[in-house]
Amino acid sequence: MNRIIVLFIFVILVLSACAPNKPAVTSAAPGTVKFTKFPVLEYHLIGRPEGRWQRTPENFAKDIEWLYENGYFPVNLRDLLAGFKGLPKGKIPVVLTFDDSSSGQFRYLPDGQIDPESAAGILKAFHDKHPTEWPLRATFFPLIETSAPDRNLFGQKGLEAKKLRQLAVWGMEIGTHTYSHDRLDKISAAAAARSIGRSIDTLTKYVSREIVSISLPQGFYPADLSVLNRFKLVAEVAGGFNPVKFDPLHIKRIQAIDSEWQKFFGRKTFVIY
Ligand SMILES: [Zn+2]
């Protein structure tokens, strides 16, 4: 009788251990986990308090920890073009994307250190703890010139080049989000091409690698799609997971806020506000 009870408890434990957080995984055998879909996460402001467009440094750090513990492996958006080459066996790719280049994404302190509470600082610290399992990969979509100085190339005047070069040296990707957060559906094709062209001209002064990815401001496509011909990857603002056979010109994203973590990942969040 006791044995039956022990067996029963064992089965319950095994079942509960297998149950949580597996929306992107199909196979169960160890080492042969295969994914059918993958997330491209979308971050905006990193700062306090937590909000619709802002993730606190603490919650961002917890996001990374959660992804790591649940078998995710960071890649750049452009890496997807290589067909998941180099992805460690059993891992699920995740792309962290950052729109609008606010200082919370990458900030230097007065002493020249990277602010450990900025996204760049948090990612670097996590990478230092897990050098091979969490490489420095993420895709940034900066703005060049807007009416909000904090969002112009990560906010700190004079440090724009240093930050862009550092991101590139780490192996992260720089994409574009247009010059001034321009709604591509609301301006002429010529104006849209000019906004994108000026943005890329500025960014490539600092980053030698070709810019192949764009995040559409507010997710709006231009009426004349030839404006986007120079890109290999176009990121939207919503849509959920991408299938393994994804459409590079319609990359769906999931905003990394509590409600979306719960909806798409079934994650039980432990939120710090
Ligand atoms: Zn934006």
Tab-separated table of C-alpha atoms and ligand atoms in Angstrom:
chain	number	residue	atom	x	y	z
A	1	MET	CA	0.000	0.000	0.000
A	2	ASN	CA	2.800	2.382	0.989
A	3	ARG	CA	4.537	1.636	-2.274
A	4	ILE	CA	1.482	2.651	-4.225
A	5	ILE	CA	1.305	5.939	-2.353
A	6	VAL	CA	5.011	6.581	-2.975
A	7	LEU	CA	4.573	5.743	-6.658
A	8	PHE	CA	1.564	8.022	-6.863
A	9	ILE	CA	3.499	10.926	-5.309
A	10	PHE	CA	6.403	10.230	-7.681
A	11	VAL	CA	4.114	10.386	-10.726
A	12	ILE	CA	2.583	13.648	-9.504
A	13	LEU	CA	6.058	15.146	-8.981
A	14	VAL	CA	7.220	14.105	-12.441
A	15	LEU	CA	4.084	15.478	-14.057
A	16	SER	CA	4.325	18.800	-12.248
A	17	ALA	CA	8.013	19.112	-13.146
A	18	CYS	CA	7.183	18.614	-16.820
A	19	ALA	CA	4.187	20.897	-16.936
A	20	PRO	CA	5.316	24.531	-16.833
A	21	ASN	CA	6.641	26.828	-19.500
A	22	LYS	CA	6.905	24.645	-22.551
A	23	PRO	CA	4.904	26.423	-25.236
A	24	ALA	CA	7.716	26.461	-27.769
A	25	VAL	CA	8.838	22.874	-27.351
A	26	THR	CA	7.438	19.696	-28.838
A	27	SER	CA	9.764	16.772	-28.140
A	28	ALA	CA	10.333	15.574	-24.607
A	29	ALA	CA	13.341	13.227	-24.823
A	30	PRO	CA	16.423	14.763	-23.183
A	31	GLY	CA	18.878	16.187	-25.664
A	32	THR	CA	16.491	15.890	-28.581
A	33	VAL	CA	14.229	18.817	-27.808
A	34	LYS	CA	13.057	20.390	-31.006
A	35	PHE	CA	11.368	23.739	-31.320
A	36	THR	CA	8.552	24.546	-33.685
A	37	LYS	CA	8.409	28.254	-32.997
A	38	PHE	CA	10.590	30.899	-31.424
A	39	PRO	CA	10.130	34.311	-29.826
A	40	VAL	CA	11.476	37.699	-30.823
A	41	LEU	CA	11.112	39.826	-27.704
A	42	GLU	CA	10.566	43.558	-27.863
A	43	TYR	CA	11.876	45.970	-25.250
A	44	HIS	CA	11.468	49.740	-25.111
A	45	LEU	CA	12.427	51.674	-21.995
A	46	ILE	CA	14.470	50.032	-19.251
A	47	GLY	CA	13.864	51.946	-16.037
A	48	ARG	CA	11.487	52.451	-13.162
A	49	PRO	CA	8.586	52.091	-12.587
A	50	GLU	CA	7.404	49.089	-14.545
A	51	GLY	CA	4.885	50.095	-17.205
A	52	ARG	CA	3.348	49.391	-20.585
A	53	TRP	CA	6.491	50.625	-22.360
A	54	GLN	CA	9.021	50.229	-19.582
A	55	ARG	CA	10.657	47.211	-17.921
A	56	THR	CA	12.512	47.672	-14.658
A	57	PRO	CA	16.188	46.596	-14.534
A	58	GLU	CA	15.197	43.941	-11.979
A	59	ASN	CA	12.468	42.506	-14.186
A	60	PHE	CA	14.714	42.614	-17.228
A	61	ALA	CA	17.367	40.661	-15.326
A	62	LYS	CA	14.701	38.155	-14.299
A	63	ASP	CA	13.561	37.818	-17.913
A	64	ILE	CA	17.071	36.848	-18.971
A	65	GLU	CA	17.427	34.416	-16.082
A	66	TRP	CA	14.055	32.856	-16.936
A	67	LEU	CA	14.948	32.450	-20.593
A	68	TYR	CA	18.270	30.878	-19.657
A	69	GLU	CA	16.650	28.455	-17.230
A	70	ASN	CA	14.023	27.477	-19.774
A	71	GLY	CA	16.406	26.463	-22.528
A	72	TYR	CA	16.550	29.615	-24.624
A	73	PHE	CA	19.686	30.793	-26.408
A	74	PRO	CA	20.129	34.387	-27.629
A	75	VAL	CA	20.758	35.148	-31.287
A	76	ASN	CA	20.701	38.325	-33.340
A	77	LEU	CA	17.829	38.864	-35.726
A	78	ARG	CA	20.192	38.668	-38.694
A	79	ASP	CA	21.462	35.286	-37.438
A	80	LEU	CA	18.067	33.854	-38.366
A	81	LEU	CA	19.051	34.170	-42.015
A	82	ALA	CA	21.622	31.425	-41.438
A	83	GLY	CA	18.857	28.949	-40.614
A	84	PHE	CA	19.634	28.456	-36.903
A	85	LYS	CA	23.191	27.394	-37.689
A	86	GLY	CA	25.311	27.213	-34.553
A	87	LEU	CA	22.350	26.847	-32.234
A	88	PRO	CA	23.364	24.444	-29.452
A	89	LYS	CA	21.469	21.168	-29.453
A	90	GLY	CA	18.244	21.265	-27.506
A	91	LYS	CA	18.129	25.063	-27.287
A	92	ILE	CA	15.385	27.368	-28.498
A	93	PRO	CA	16.518	30.599	-30.148
A	94	VAL	CA	15.349	33.900	-28.719
A	95	VAL	CA	15.996	37.332	-30.176
A	96	LEU	CA	16.057	40.246	-27.751
A	97	THR	CA	15.222	43.450	-29.607
A	98	PHE	CA	15.417	47.009	-28.297
A	99	ASP	CA	13.525	49.858	-29.963
A	100	ASP	CA	14.008	53.614	-29.597
A	101	SER	CA	17.570	53.704	-28.133
A	102	SER	CA	16.790	55.271	-24.748
A	103	SER	CA	19.612	55.692	-22.227
A	104	GLY	CA	18.161	52.910	-20.056
A	105	GLN	CA	19.176	50.473	-22.782
A	106	PHE	CA	22.819	51.545	-22.658
A	107	ARG	CA	24.200	54.075	-20.206
A	108	TYR	CA	27.695	54.976	-19.102
A	109	LEU	CA	28.248	56.225	-15.558
A	110	PRO	CA	30.381	59.344	-14.944
A	111	ASP	CA	33.367	57.117	-14.080
A	112	GLY	CA	33.215	55.497	-17.517
A	113	GLN	CA	31.738	52.180	-16.344
A	114	ILE	CA	28.666	50.755	-18.029
A	115	ASP	CA	25.667	51.340	-15.789
A	116	PRO	CA	24.896	47.899	-14.326
A	117	GLU	CA	21.206	48.866	-14.319
A	118	SER	CA	21.071	49.541	-18.056
A	119	ALA	CA	20.152	46.673	-20.386
A	120	ALA	CA	23.698	46.558	-21.769
A	121	GLY	CA	25.112	46.301	-18.243
A	122	ILE	CA	22.668	43.579	-17.254
A	123	LEU	CA	23.364	41.553	-20.392
A	124	LYS	CA	27.124	41.918	-19.962
A	125	ALA	CA	26.959	40.796	-16.315
A	126	PHE	CA	24.826	37.796	-17.245
A	127	HIS	CA	27.160	36.897	-20.083
A	128	ASP	CA	30.168	37.093	-17.760
A	129	LYS	CA	28.424	34.573	-15.497
A	130	HIS	CA	27.484	32.277	-18.406
A	131	PRO	CA	30.068	32.972	-21.134
A	132	THR	CA	29.183	30.154	-23.531
A	133	GLU	CA	25.552	29.573	-22.679
A	134	TRP	CA	24.559	33.230	-22.957
A	135	PRO	CA	26.557	35.018	-25.659
A	136	LEU	CA	26.166	38.757	-26.105
A	137	ARG	CA	23.499	38.763	-28.776
A	138	ALA	CA	20.639	41.206	-29.214
A	139	THR	CA	19.374	43.516	-31.936
A	140	PHE	CA	19.135	47.251	-31.317
A	141	PHE	CA	16.955	49.569	-33.392
A	142	PRO	CA	18.200	53.083	-32.602
A	143	LEU	CA	16.730	56.453	-33.485
A	144	ILE	CA	19.033	59.230	-34.629
A	145	GLU	CA	17.210	62.482	-34.016
A	146	THR	CA	13.858	63.042	-32.337
A	147	SER	CA	12.316	65.654	-30.053
A	148	ALA	CA	13.112	63.379	-27.068
A	149	PRO	CA	16.875	63.704	-26.464
A	150	ASP	CA	16.973	60.583	-24.273
A	151	ARG	CA	16.022	58.477	-27.307
A	152	ASN	CA	18.573	59.835	-29.729
A	153	LEU	CA	21.282	57.172	-30.023
A	154	PHE	CA	20.975	56.131	-26.359
A	155	GLY	CA	20.645	59.606	-24.944
A	156	GLN	CA	24.068	60.633	-23.718
A	157	LYS	CA	25.469	63.227	-26.055
A	158	GLY	CA	29.047	62.578	-27.097
A	159	LEU	CA	28.887	58.863	-26.273
A	160	GLU	CA	26.865	57.744	-29.289
A	161	ALA	CA	29.830	56.389	-31.248
A	162	LYS	CA	31.338	54.657	-28.228
A	163	LYS	CA	28.091	52.807	-27.519
A	164	LEU	CA	27.419	51.748	-31.090
A	165	ARG	CA	30.977	50.490	-31.473
A	166	GLN	CA	30.823	48.636	-28.157
A	167	LEU	CA	27.609	46.880	-29.155
A	168	ALA	CA	29.190	45.868	-32.455
A	169	VAL	CA	32.400	44.662	-30.764
A	170	TRP	CA	30.343	42.494	-28.439
A	171	GLY	CA	28.686	40.931	-31.487
A	172	MET	CA	25.306	42.539	-31.181
A	173	GLU	CA	23.354	43.729	-34.188
A	174	ILE	CA	22.475	47.287	-35.080
A	175	GLY	CA	19.359	47.737	-37.188
A	176	THR	CA	17.373	50.858	-37.943
A	177	HIS	CA	14.105	52.283	-36.643
A	178	THR	CA	14.189	55.198	-39.161
A	179	TYR	CA	15.814	58.561	-38.567
A	180	SER	CA	13.125	60.198	-36.416
A	181	HIS	CA	10.632	57.439	-35.657
A	182	ASP	CA	8.830	58.185	-38.892
A	183	ARG	CA	5.506	56.525	-39.606
A	184	LEU	CA	6.253	54.998	-42.975
A	185	ASP	CA	2.585	54.753	-43.914
A	186	LYS	CA	2.115	58.487	-43.493
A	187	ILE	CA	4.944	59.878	-45.590
A	188	SER	CA	5.770	59.606	-49.275
A	189	ALA	CA	7.949	56.798	-50.552
A	190	ALA	CA	10.680	59.359	-51.253
A	191	ALA	CA	10.513	60.730	-47.693
A	192	ALA	CA	10.513	57.213	-46.247
A	193	ALA	CA	13.557	56.249	-48.300
A	194	ARG	CA	15.281	59.447	-47.186
A	195	SER	CA	14.564	58.798	-43.494
A	196	ILE	CA	15.892	55.261	-43.734
A	197	GLY	CA	18.869	56.295	-45.841
A	198	ARG	CA	19.921	59.068	-43.441
A	199	SER	CA	19.600	56.704	-40.504
A	200	ILE	CA	21.783	54.086	-42.145
A	201	ASP	CA	24.343	56.694	-43.256
A	202	THR	CA	24.680	57.832	-39.639
A	203	LEU	CA	24.863	54.354	-38.138
A	204	THR	CA	27.382	53.054	-40.652
A	205	LYS	CA	29.766	55.833	-39.712
A	206	TYR	CA	30.290	53.854	-36.501
A	207	VAL	CA	29.333	50.303	-37.374
A	208	SER	CA	30.941	48.734	-40.403
A	209	ARG	CA	28.624	45.776	-40.728
A	210	GLU	CA	25.814	46.099	-43.245
A	211	ILE	CA	22.449	46.991	-41.733
A	212	VAL	CA	19.939	44.363	-42.803
A	213	SER	CA	17.138	44.732	-40.230
A	214	ILE	CA	14.471	47.371	-39.677
A	215	SER	CA	11.876	47.689	-36.962
A	216	LEU	CA	8.857	49.556	-38.318
A	217	PRO	CA	7.838	52.530	-36.136
A	218	GLN	CA	4.510	51.500	-34.604
A	219	GLY	CA	4.487	48.535	-36.952
A	220	PHE	CA	3.273	50.373	-40.045
A	221	TYR	CA	4.467	49.291	-43.481
A	222	PRO	CA	4.889	51.881	-46.224
A	223	ALA	CA	2.345	51.772	-49.052
A	224	ASP	CA	5.239	51.382	-51.468
A	225	LEU	CA	7.024	48.284	-50.210
A	226	SER	CA	10.032	48.890	-52.454
A	227	VAL	CA	11.138	51.328	-49.725
A	228	LEU	CA	12.062	48.228	-47.711
A	229	ASN	CA	13.975	46.506	-50.514
A	230	ARG	CA	17.341	47.102	-48.888
A	231	PHE	CA	16.376	45.038	-45.818
A	232	LYS	CA	16.449	41.305	-45.321
A	233	LEU	CA	14.438	41.378	-42.085
A	234	VAL	CA	11.460	43.521	-41.121
A	235	ALA	CA	10.237	43.462	-37.527
A	236	GLU	CA	6.625	44.160	-36.643
A	237	VAL	CA	5.423	45.233	-33.178
A	238	ALA	CA	3.248	42.261	-32.203
A	239	GLY	CA	1.998	38.895	-33.394
A	240	GLY	CA	3.345	36.279	-30.970
A	241	PHE	CA	5.826	33.521	-31.802
A	242	ASN	CA	7.397	33.012	-35.228
A	243	PRO	CA	7.179	29.572	-36.822
A	244	VAL	CA	10.456	27.864	-37.682
A	245	LYS	CA	9.657	28.637	-41.324
A	246	PHE	CA	9.272	32.320	-40.543
A	247	ASP	CA	8.647	35.147	-42.978
A	248	PRO	CA	11.710	37.438	-42.785
A	249	LEU	CA	9.719	40.430	-44.022
A	250	HIS	CA	7.097	39.936	-41.320
A	251	ILE	CA	8.951	39.099	-38.111
A	252	LYS	CA	6.421	38.878	-35.311
A	253	ARG	CA	7.380	40.080	-31.871
A	254	ILE	CA	6.214	39.698	-28.293
A	255	GLN	CA	6.444	42.711	-26.038
A	256	ALA	CA	8.370	41.735	-22.919
A	257	ILE	CA	5.870	42.890	-20.310
A	258	ASP	CA	4.105	40.801	-17.676
A	259	SER	CA	0.816	40.318	-19.515
A	260	GLU	CA	2.594	39.037	-22.623
A	261	TRP	CA	4.949	36.788	-20.666
A	262	GLN	CA	1.876	35.214	-19.110
A	263	LYS	CA	-0.104	35.017	-22.329
A	264	PHE	CA	2.598	33.583	-24.573
A	265	PHE	CA	4.931	31.760	-22.170
A	266	GLY	CA	2.616	30.823	-19.322
A	267	ARG	CA	5.250	32.341	-17.118
A	268	LYS	CA	4.443	32.938	-13.522
A	269	THR	CA	6.131	36.254	-13.056
A	270	PHE	CA	7.580	37.528	-9.874
A	271	VAL	CA	7.323	41.211	-10.464
A	272	ILE	CA	9.277	43.968	-8.799
A	273	TYR	CA	7.827	47.423	-9.337
B	1	ZN	ZN	9.628	52.852	-31.659
